[in-house]
XYZ file of C-alpha atoms in Angstrom:
647
model
C 0.000 0.000 0.000
C 1.071 3.533 -0.550
C 1.924 5.854 2.277
C -0.444 8.780 2.679
C 0.896 11.618 4.779
C -1.729 14.232 5.537
C -0.875 17.896 5.121
C -2.975 18.930 8.125
C -3.561 17.220 11.474
C -6.644 18.571 13.218
C -7.081 17.925 16.965
C -10.528 16.990 18.263
C -10.992 18.859 21.520
C -14.095 19.873 23.486
C -14.754 23.496 24.388
C -14.878 23.874 28.153
C -17.646 26.506 28.074
C -19.987 24.000 26.362
C -19.614 21.405 29.115
C -21.946 21.200 32.086
C -20.194 19.894 35.217
C -23.337 20.575 37.288
C -25.460 18.070 35.378
C -27.061 15.504 37.697
C -29.148 13.307 35.422
C -32.237 12.834 33.251
C -35.784 13.018 34.539
C -38.294 10.679 32.987
C -41.165 12.463 31.301
C -44.364 10.779 30.162
C -44.725 10.512 26.386
C -48.297 10.690 25.088
C -48.280 7.687 22.775
C -51.961 8.100 21.920
C -51.493 11.414 20.113
C -47.794 11.454 19.249
C -47.153 7.877 18.098
C -48.710 6.705 14.827
C -48.762 3.172 13.440
C -49.101 2.156 9.780
C -49.254 -1.448 8.616
C -46.956 -2.325 5.710
C -48.659 -3.715 2.614
C -47.917 -7.340 1.627
C -45.438 -8.934 1.381
C -43.806 -6.883 4.146
C -40.080 -7.192 4.830
C -38.054 -10.339 5.438
C -34.344 -9.876 5.931
C -32.072 -12.469 4.373
C -30.122 -14.633 6.776
C -26.449 -15.489 6.489
C -26.032 -19.041 5.147
C -24.319 -21.370 7.578
C -21.588 -22.144 5.036
C -20.611 -18.472 4.675
C -17.926 -17.117 6.962
C -18.232 -13.434 7.796
C -15.903 -11.484 10.024
C -17.199 -9.965 13.243
C -17.044 -6.497 11.678
C -19.266 -7.610 8.799
C -21.765 -9.232 11.151
C -21.833 -6.095 13.298
C -22.385 -3.936 10.218
C -25.267 -6.124 9.070
C -26.921 -6.035 12.506
C -26.890 -2.209 12.485
C -27.745 -1.797 8.797
C -30.380 0.905 8.267
C -33.017 -0.472 5.878
C -34.928 2.827 5.653
C -33.279 5.179 3.156
C -33.530 8.932 3.021
C -35.334 10.461 0.074
C -36.419 14.024 -0.626
C -39.044 16.599 0.285
C -41.485 18.028 -2.207
C -44.749 19.948 -1.712
C -45.291 19.223 2.003
C -44.501 15.560 1.446
C -41.423 13.619 2.497
C -40.201 10.577 0.594
C -38.271 7.588 1.965
C -37.560 4.137 0.517
C -37.226 0.519 1.591
C -36.917 -2.910 -0.065
C -39.709 -5.422 0.539
C -39.423 -9.209 0.808
C -39.494 -9.620 -2.984
C -36.739 -6.996 -3.387
C -39.051 -4.357 -4.838
C -38.102 -0.746 -4.220
C -40.979 0.714 -2.217
C -41.492 4.490 -2.047
C -42.941 5.782 1.236
C -44.771 9.103 0.980
C -45.406 10.937 4.251
C -47.796 13.886 4.223
C -46.635 16.330 6.927
C -50.007 18.125 6.914
C -52.326 15.122 7.333
C -49.739 12.781 8.956
C -50.780 10.108 6.483
C -48.428 7.537 4.927
C -48.871 5.985 1.484
C -46.582 3.391 -0.109
C -45.896 2.880 -3.823
C -44.173 -0.185 -5.269
C -41.745 0.952 -7.974
C -39.620 -1.807 -9.513
C -38.028 -5.109 -8.657
C -34.258 -5.237 -8.283
C -33.021 -8.533 -9.648
C -30.642 -10.747 -7.706
C -28.023 -12.861 -9.512
C -28.348 -16.626 -9.680
C -24.687 -17.404 -9.232
C -23.353 -19.351 -6.309
C -19.933 -20.273 -5.031
C -16.839 -18.138 -5.336
C -15.902 -14.781 -6.755
C -13.817 -16.347 -9.469
C -11.739 -19.305 -10.406
C -8.535 -17.366 -9.837
C -9.532 -16.503 -6.298
C -11.330 -19.559 -5.048
C -10.587 -18.930 -1.382
C -13.076 -16.090 -1.164
C -16.729 -17.102 -1.066
C -19.251 -14.765 -2.596
C -22.142 -13.575 -0.474
C -24.618 -10.769 -0.945
C -24.920 -7.676 1.193
C -28.237 -6.002 1.832
C -29.681 -3.918 -0.995
C -29.132 -0.177 -0.582
C -29.918 3.052 -2.412
C -29.230 6.784 -2.442
C -31.716 9.433 -3.526
C -29.790 11.791 -5.804
C -32.653 14.189 -6.559
C -36.440 14.281 -6.489
C -36.586 12.057 -9.579
C -33.349 10.068 -9.584
C -32.134 7.243 -7.316
C -29.066 5.004 -7.449
C -29.724 1.425 -6.344
C -27.500 -1.583 -5.705
C -28.794 -5.102 -5.123
C -25.989 -5.831 -2.645
C -24.444 -8.316 -5.081
C -22.480 -5.825 -7.151
C -25.105 -4.656 -9.649
C -26.051 -0.956 -9.867
C -29.215 0.523 -11.340
C -29.862 4.201 -12.063
C -33.611 4.763 -11.797
C -35.738 7.742 -12.852
C -38.925 8.338 -10.843
C -41.949 10.173 -12.241
C -45.121 11.205 -10.438
C -48.448 11.598 -12.192
C -50.019 14.655 -10.558
C -53.485 13.633 -11.732
C -53.446 10.172 -10.152
C -50.780 10.808 -7.482
C -49.126 7.566 -8.586
C -45.415 7.009 -9.148
C -43.705 5.195 -12.006
C -40.073 4.284 -12.553
C -37.704 3.685 -15.448
C -34.236 2.162 -15.511
C -31.822 4.535 -17.236
C -28.596 2.610 -16.757
C -27.399 -0.678 -15.314
C -23.843 -1.798 -14.594
C -21.854 -4.323 -12.599
C -19.115 -3.613 -10.069
C -15.985 -5.740 -10.497
C -13.619 -3.716 -8.356
C -10.281 -2.356 -9.468
C -8.919 -5.718 -10.695
C -11.662 -7.156 -12.946
C -9.211 -9.439 -14.749
C -8.723 -11.506 -11.598
C -12.330 -12.652 -11.230
C -15.430 -13.080 -13.353
C -18.369 -12.185 -11.100
C -19.533 -8.891 -9.682
C -18.339 -7.980 -6.196
C -20.957 -7.523 -3.453
C -20.831 -4.001 -2.051
C -22.755 -1.443 -0.004
C -23.526 2.173 -0.913
C -22.125 4.622 1.632
C -22.963 7.958 0.011
C -23.770 9.518 -3.330
C -24.657 12.873 -4.842
C -24.893 14.742 -8.128
C -21.882 16.972 -8.762
C -22.100 19.004 -11.968
C -22.744 16.607 -14.833
C -21.735 13.497 -12.912
C -22.877 11.223 -10.123
C -20.222 10.639 -7.476
C -20.771 7.777 -5.057
C -18.820 5.679 -2.577
C -19.137 1.956 -1.876
C -17.323 -0.482 0.354
C -16.651 -4.170 -0.177
C -14.606 -6.883 1.437
C -11.145 -6.830 -0.147
C -10.504 -9.906 -2.244
C -6.712 -9.785 -1.849
C -6.201 -10.220 -5.615
C -2.408 -9.955 -5.404
C -1.957 -13.039 -3.221
C 0.401 -15.482 -4.885
C -1.338 -18.441 -3.251
C -5.092 -18.572 -4.019
C -5.647 -21.306 -1.415
C -4.179 -19.259 1.401
C -6.648 -17.361 3.554
C -5.943 -13.924 4.942
C -5.911 -13.692 8.726
C -7.228 -10.121 8.980
C -10.158 -9.042 6.825
C -9.609 -5.812 4.895
C -12.148 -3.557 3.207
C -11.954 -1.510 0.020
C -13.645 1.889 -0.166
C -14.131 2.969 -3.781
C -15.027 6.393 -5.183
C -16.931 5.948 -8.446
C -18.368 8.204 -11.121
C -21.267 7.909 -13.576
C -22.026 10.667 -16.140
C -25.606 11.939 -16.086
C -25.965 11.681 -19.856
C -26.042 8.591 -22.124
C -24.221 6.344 -22.736
C -23.422 6.807 -19.031
C -20.602 4.398 -18.061
C -19.245 3.683 -14.586
C -15.602 4.069 -13.612
C -13.598 3.896 -10.396
C -11.681 7.069 -9.534
C -9.659 5.639 -6.660
C -9.740 2.922 -4.005
C -8.804 3.028 -0.326
C -8.077 -0.018 1.793
C -8.198 -0.502 5.543
C -9.157 -2.925 8.315
C -12.519 -1.336 9.238
C -15.902 -0.616 7.700
C -16.377 3.181 7.819
C -18.442 4.595 10.669
C -19.022 7.817 8.753
C -18.871 8.771 5.074
C -19.976 11.995 3.403
C -19.158 13.460 -0.010
C -18.594 17.208 0.020
C -21.192 19.358 -1.745
C -19.083 20.352 -4.763
C -17.366 16.972 -5.062
C -13.827 18.150 -4.326
C -13.438 15.389 -1.741
C -15.104 13.481 1.050
C -14.759 12.650 4.737
C -14.305 9.105 6.050
C -14.654 8.346 9.762
C -13.318 5.093 11.181
C -11.407 3.440 14.013
C -8.339 3.129 11.784
C -6.698 4.822 8.821
C -6.933 3.925 5.126
C -4.397 3.956 2.371
C -4.815 4.429 -1.365
C -4.252 1.186 -3.275
C -5.464 2.155 -6.766
C -5.941 5.300 -8.792
C -7.441 5.940 -12.170
C -4.830 6.889 -14.769
C -5.846 10.255 -16.171
C -3.733 9.729 -19.278
C -5.081 6.362 -20.409
C -8.405 6.277 -18.547
C -7.563 2.804 -17.190
C -7.075 1.443 -13.720
C -3.494 1.900 -12.624
C -2.262 -0.321 -9.762
C 0.068 1.240 -7.264
C 2.629 -0.609 -5.158
C 0.274 -3.074 -3.452
C 1.917 -6.111 -5.102
C 5.325 -5.492 -3.568
C 3.753 -4.700 -0.211
C 1.703 -7.898 -0.388
C 4.755 -10.036 -1.145
C 6.612 -8.439 1.735
C 3.719 -9.141 4.096
C 3.521 -12.760 2.968
C 7.157 -13.329 3.902
C 6.297 -12.493 7.518
C 3.318 -14.872 7.736
C 3.332 -18.509 8.772
C 2.053 -20.394 5.747
C 2.718 -24.046 6.530
C 0.086 -24.735 9.180
C -2.565 -22.019 8.885
C -4.626 -23.866 6.298
C -4.576 -27.051 8.375
C -5.918 -25.097 11.353
C -8.693 -23.690 9.174
C -9.692 -27.149 7.959
C -9.522 -28.832 11.379
C -12.087 -27.786 13.973
C -10.117 -27.021 17.168
C -13.086 -27.787 19.437
C -16.770 -28.612 19.570
C -19.300 -26.753 21.694
C -22.906 -26.549 22.751
C -25.048 -24.311 24.942
C -28.069 -24.220 27.193
C -29.959 -21.077 28.252
C -27.536 -20.721 31.178
C -24.123 -22.011 30.106
C -21.628 -22.839 27.358
C -19.734 -26.153 27.203
C -16.577 -26.465 25.090
C -14.668 -29.691 24.389
C -11.009 -29.769 23.281
C -9.192 -32.911 22.149
C -5.712 -33.060 23.692
C -2.996 -35.735 23.464
C -3.667 -38.740 25.682
C -1.973 -38.452 29.047
C -1.975 -34.650 29.161
C -1.563 -33.877 32.889
C -3.633 -31.358 34.791
C -0.484 -29.354 35.526
C -0.069 -28.651 31.797
C -3.365 -26.731 31.653
C -3.312 -23.000 32.336
C -6.841 -21.619 32.158
C -8.201 -18.319 33.457
C -11.634 -16.761 33.076
C -12.592 -13.109 33.202
C -15.984 -11.569 32.601
C -15.131 -10.851 28.966
C -12.089 -12.966 28.054
C -10.716 -16.497 28.078
C -7.017 -17.308 28.559
C -6.086 -20.917 27.807
C -2.692 -22.485 27.141
C -1.464 -26.084 27.286
C 2.221 -26.409 28.115
C 3.498 -29.476 26.252
C 6.890 -28.212 25.115
C 8.438 -28.017 21.634
C 7.346 -30.801 19.312
C 6.884 -31.493 15.563
C 3.813 -30.098 13.795
C 0.529 -31.835 14.304
C -1.262 -33.829 11.607
C -4.738 -33.273 10.259
C -5.999 -36.292 12.231
C -5.382 -34.380 15.467
C -6.714 -30.862 16.098
C -4.138 -28.227 17.095
C -3.276 -27.664 20.734
C -5.443 -24.751 21.959
C -3.791 -21.450 22.785
C -6.067 -18.490 23.497
C -4.090 -15.561 24.836
C -6.680 -13.288 26.495
C -9.264 -13.796 23.740
C -12.561 -11.906 23.958
C -15.675 -14.048 24.274
C -18.919 -13.557 22.375
C -20.742 -12.297 25.488
C -20.231 -11.850 29.216
C -19.736 -14.803 31.579
C -19.660 -15.256 35.346
C -16.028 -16.234 36.076
C -16.773 -17.132 39.691
C -18.766 -20.235 38.707
C -17.055 -21.092 35.393
C -14.643 -24.029 35.530
C -12.632 -26.550 33.514
C -11.935 -30.293 33.814
C -9.406 -32.631 32.192
C -9.684 -36.401 31.601
C -6.050 -37.400 30.956
C -6.796 -40.992 29.910
C -8.687 -39.880 26.807
C -7.257 -36.377 26.468
C -10.571 -34.559 26.902
C -10.484 -30.954 28.153
C -13.903 -29.520 29.025
C -14.697 -25.864 29.729
C -17.966 -24.882 31.426
C -18.772 -21.163 31.025
C -21.674 -19.723 32.994
C -23.519 -17.052 31.006
C -23.992 -13.780 32.854
C -27.129 -13.068 30.838
C -29.210 -16.220 30.892
C -31.399 -16.975 27.874
C -28.993 -15.088 25.603
C -28.098 -17.331 22.678
C -24.500 -17.220 21.494
C -23.915 -17.529 17.754
C -20.265 -18.487 18.299
C -17.899 -18.862 21.243
C -15.554 -15.964 20.609
C -16.334 -12.414 19.587
C -14.410 -13.071 16.385
C -16.275 -15.777 14.474
C -13.709 -18.550 13.928
C -16.132 -20.645 11.878
C -16.799 -23.334 14.524
C -20.540 -23.879 14.542
C -22.510 -25.043 17.553
C -23.041 -28.809 17.801
C -26.792 -29.206 18.171
C -27.046 -33.002 17.969
C -26.236 -34.693 21.335
C -25.221 -37.819 19.414
C -22.198 -35.969 18.047
C -20.833 -35.518 21.571
C -21.342 -39.188 22.312
C -19.539 -40.125 19.099
C -16.752 -37.678 19.941
C -16.184 -39.254 23.376
C -16.517 -42.786 21.978
C -13.906 -42.036 19.339
C -11.489 -40.742 21.983
C -12.061 -43.755 24.243
C -11.649 -46.215 21.371
C -8.468 -44.502 20.239
C -7.136 -44.650 23.799
C -7.942 -48.345 24.212
C -6.294 -49.298 20.923
C -3.088 -47.369 21.463
C -2.689 -47.091 25.214
C 0.248 -49.491 25.234
C 2.154 -47.314 22.761
C 1.666 -44.106 24.682
C 4.863 -42.130 25.146
C 5.724 -38.611 26.062
C 6.919 -37.578 22.597
C 3.575 -38.427 21.005
C 1.569 -35.788 22.780
C 4.211 -33.068 22.795
C 3.009 -31.639 19.511
C 3.332 -28.116 18.244
C 1.286 -25.667 20.273
C -0.272 -23.535 17.563
C -1.861 -20.205 18.555
C -5.244 -20.623 16.865
C -6.867 -18.259 19.298
C -4.199 -15.572 19.395
C -2.431 -15.026 16.082
C -5.499 -15.940 14.054
C -7.685 -13.457 15.897
C -8.381 -10.122 14.260
C -8.760 -6.926 16.248
C -12.459 -6.546 16.972
C -12.723 -4.684 20.244
C -14.572 -1.621 18.994
C -15.611 -0.162 22.322
C -13.063 2.263 23.667
C -11.298 2.757 20.338
C -10.506 6.301 19.283
C -12.078 7.432 16.040
C -10.257 9.240 13.256
C -11.728 11.410 10.497
C -9.925 11.811 7.187
C -10.374 14.235 4.309
C -9.564 12.654 0.956
C -9.382 14.775 -2.167
C -11.030 13.533 -5.315
C -7.664 12.295 -6.601
C -7.207 10.142 -3.499
C -4.790 12.378 -1.597
C -5.160 12.437 2.185
C -5.071 16.184 2.851
C -6.183 16.308 6.490
C -7.096 14.087 9.383
C -8.665 14.794 12.753
C -8.162 12.577 15.759
C -8.211 12.544 19.526
C -9.109 10.252 22.375
C -12.757 10.146 21.273
C -14.874 7.051 20.769
C -17.498 7.293 18.008
C -21.070 7.251 19.319
C -23.327 8.255 16.443
C -23.907 10.654 13.578
C -26.753 13.066 12.938
C -29.878 12.186 11.010
C -29.309 12.910 7.331
C -30.966 16.001 5.965
C -33.557 15.312 3.318
C -32.442 18.447 1.527
C -28.959 19.106 0.183
C -26.605 21.214 2.238
C -24.848 24.095 0.560
C -22.211 26.739 1.053
C -22.060 29.498 3.616
C -19.175 31.973 3.746
C -16.954 29.649 1.686
C -17.657 26.830 4.120
C -19.360 23.592 3.103
C -21.137 21.787 5.954
C -21.323 18.008 6.272
C -23.349 15.904 8.754
C -22.133 16.267 12.348
C -21.015 13.453 14.651
C -21.337 12.729 18.371
C -18.174 11.489 20.079
C -17.546 10.255 23.590
C -15.785 12.544 26.060
C -15.760 11.095 29.557
C -19.477 10.475 30.270
C -20.772 13.066 27.783
C -21.606 12.950 24.118
C -19.881 15.832 22.317
C -21.339 16.978 18.985
C -18.747 18.138 16.451
C -19.636 19.933 13.259
C -17.703 18.800 10.180
C -16.950 21.491 7.638
C -14.803 22.027 4.581
C -13.243 25.320 3.529
C -13.909 25.998 -0.144
C -11.759 29.121 -0.413
C -8.813 27.933 -2.492
C -7.060 31.306 -2.141
C -6.338 30.559 1.535
C -3.635 27.909 1.569
C -3.151 27.790 5.346
C -6.650 26.555 6.193
C -7.227 22.854 6.681
C -9.807 21.324 4.296
C -11.255 19.531 7.332
C -12.631 21.582 10.236
C -14.198 19.927 13.291
C -15.716 22.128 15.993
C -17.467 21.350 19.273
C -20.978 22.807 18.887
C -23.151 21.034 21.488
C -23.069 18.608 24.407
C -25.478 15.806 25.277
C -24.910 15.481 28.997
C -24.067 11.950 30.196
C -25.106 10.503 26.833
C -21.974 8.333 26.578
C -22.834 6.925 29.994
C -26.491 6.126 29.312
C -25.885 4.599 25.879
C -23.331 2.193 27.362
C -26.099 0.612 29.443
C -28.176 -0.196 26.341
C -26.812 -3.630 25.474
C -29.313 -4.295 22.668
C -29.132 -0.948 20.896
C -29.780 -1.135 17.161
C -29.550 2.510 16.088
C -28.325 5.796 17.573
C -28.694 9.235 15.988
C -28.815 12.849 17.074
C -30.914 15.712 15.778
C -29.266 17.976 13.135
C -30.261 20.927 15.340
C -28.930 19.185 18.479
C -32.224 19.207 20.367
C -32.254 15.492 21.178
C -30.520 12.146 20.718
C -32.361 8.862 20.207
C -31.476 5.214 20.884
C -33.532 2.380 19.426
C -33.037 -0.692 21.566
C -34.147 -4.243 20.949
C -37.298 -4.711 18.928
C -39.767 -2.292 20.464
C -38.331 0.544 22.533
C -36.988 4.044 21.847
C -35.094 6.207 24.343
C -35.072 9.949 23.646
C -32.753 12.332 25.504
C -33.579 16.024 25.280
C -30.985 18.776 25.434
C -31.339 22.346 26.705
C -29.184 25.200 25.491
C -28.630 26.435 29.027
C -26.662 24.485 31.642
C -29.490 22.853 33.565
C -29.020 20.347 36.361
C -31.458 17.970 34.695
C -32.647 17.183 31.177
C -35.692 15.240 30.004
C -35.885 11.639 28.901
C -38.706 9.832 27.061
C -39.184 6.069 26.850
C -41.443 5.128 23.933
C -42.893 1.639 23.544
C -43.059 0.702 19.858
C -44.780 -2.677 20.207
C -48.396 -2.567 19.069
C -49.345 -5.276 21.555
C -47.731 -7.933 23.738
C -47.558 -10.330 20.780
C -45.724 -7.895 18.519
C -42.274 -9.402 17.891
C -41.465 -7.467 14.701
C -37.913 -6.139 14.423
C -36.781 -2.507 14.252
C -34.794 -2.419 11.020
C -34.564 1.251 10.010
C -35.051 4.866 11.030
C -34.998 8.318 9.429
C -35.930 11.851 10.455
C -38.677 13.005 8.096
C -39.257 16.500 9.506
C -36.468 18.489 11.087
C -38.661 21.447 12.016
C -41.247 19.314 13.840
C -38.837 16.512 14.869
C -40.819 13.693 13.287
C -39.049 10.320 13.327
C -40.041 7.475 10.984
C -39.196 3.973 12.229
C -39.306 0.953 9.940
C -40.240 -2.424 11.389
C -40.533 -5.705 9.541
C -44.319 -5.387 9.316
C -45.098 -1.721 9.949
C -43.990 1.899 10.001
C -44.090 3.889 13.228
C -44.068 7.691 13.330
C -42.907 9.533 16.446
C -43.814 13.211 16.829
C -41.305 14.566 19.308
C -42.269 18.247 19.025
């Protein structure tokens, strides 16, 4: 990868005068759900979210991104009506029209977005990477133009027309193209991707997508990459036929962006993340072709530092089997026969497992025997109670058993560790019986030949070196300004954890005093949530001004503290005018935290129940702010739309 040194480094610091050290807490205020909460049933077929196939391996970051994916997309405002979009169960684009005068909602089915029929891998030359689809996404570019992707790498530019006589909407596909990334020669299929942002700039459409990096430069197509990387691509489509889609540049980094916004005049964009990105490809302006940079040499250098002889065997051999009940997790490891209790070093904490087996230096293991476990302070999927968790060893058959007591009973774990290592839960009790029987039979047949050298095999760190960094909480966020040519011109950072961003405006933002405003963000500062405006100076005559300006403009008192207690939060946003912040938790509850301009000792809090009745188990899958002036919030559930009138 190429080195990107930013010209400007912008500190992220709160303004002391905007903090309120006298704040004591929030007071619960009754919310009148009868008059300020509206419910609209979705027309058939409703919404059914696709599940991840059991044979697809996603990283923790991808799973987290899918769980917080917003399925309600911002639209536009026209003649007292606000437009949003969603995809129904049959992958039709559905237009939602909200009348701000009558508070009525009407839906219009536009067109079906086709899904490909392929299965398997991205391409024959890169068979180690399985292809899976992301959720469909779209961006409203204007009141009559939307850009849609089916999540599988196909883009559709759609024109929307409204018949004023019938109040009905129609749609027409203007252009359709497939996304093959910046190395289309290395694979045959389209690459699944997600739209991050898009806007019309002059005579072009600029938009940004992210996809899981396919590591096309790897010299060994059967070798898997330990740490998942993501490509962020800036693309362009002309507004006039014959259209044509091209990639301007590509960034690569270890995280999915937390924030992405293209500047109003298209001179650049801001990316917010927990880590930095580097440019890996740029479009050659001379030949209008994709020009690779120095990623190949960097990749070869990285491969020389990796262990390549045993990683694939670890991937193919399950290191343990496990099952769960509503209250506990049980994990079984196969160790060499005769492993003594003194060789086991196991410690439990509320969030992590530390497990090593001290058997000394030995030759590598074979595929008939799983690797010796080594988990060096590895984060678990969820919290446990270490005081009642324990382990046992049966030396005669080499069976190590871990019993983990769940702290939150009735919480189902999808995998043992926070990073999904691909070991699925064993649901059939017969498999455990067969596992033990196989160990006992093996012991009986070979007990006479047992010797110390047999079980002193290589202790391979499957839980340590194979684990990617996934501890998001507590990480400092960084915001980067990239010019259109891919140059990193400025970055802003500080000891600030990302909490949320503002609701997107349904209208385009513009210029003011040579300053272009982008959506603001809320970052953690001690127990507070600090709102920072993000702006870009458009005055090219001033060379000493950073293109990225972040300023503390408001404070949500104790918001960082209260959001940390919401373990099932799905979405968090704050008001563009900084009047409130909202947390949607679980399937049927919204927490709203009001903010006063003056330094009061207390602020107001609303708790809004979104379940229609006790049998309502529909999921909260999207949210948008449909009226900034009146603070109207539209919430999408799998079978309905809820409208909250906060003001």
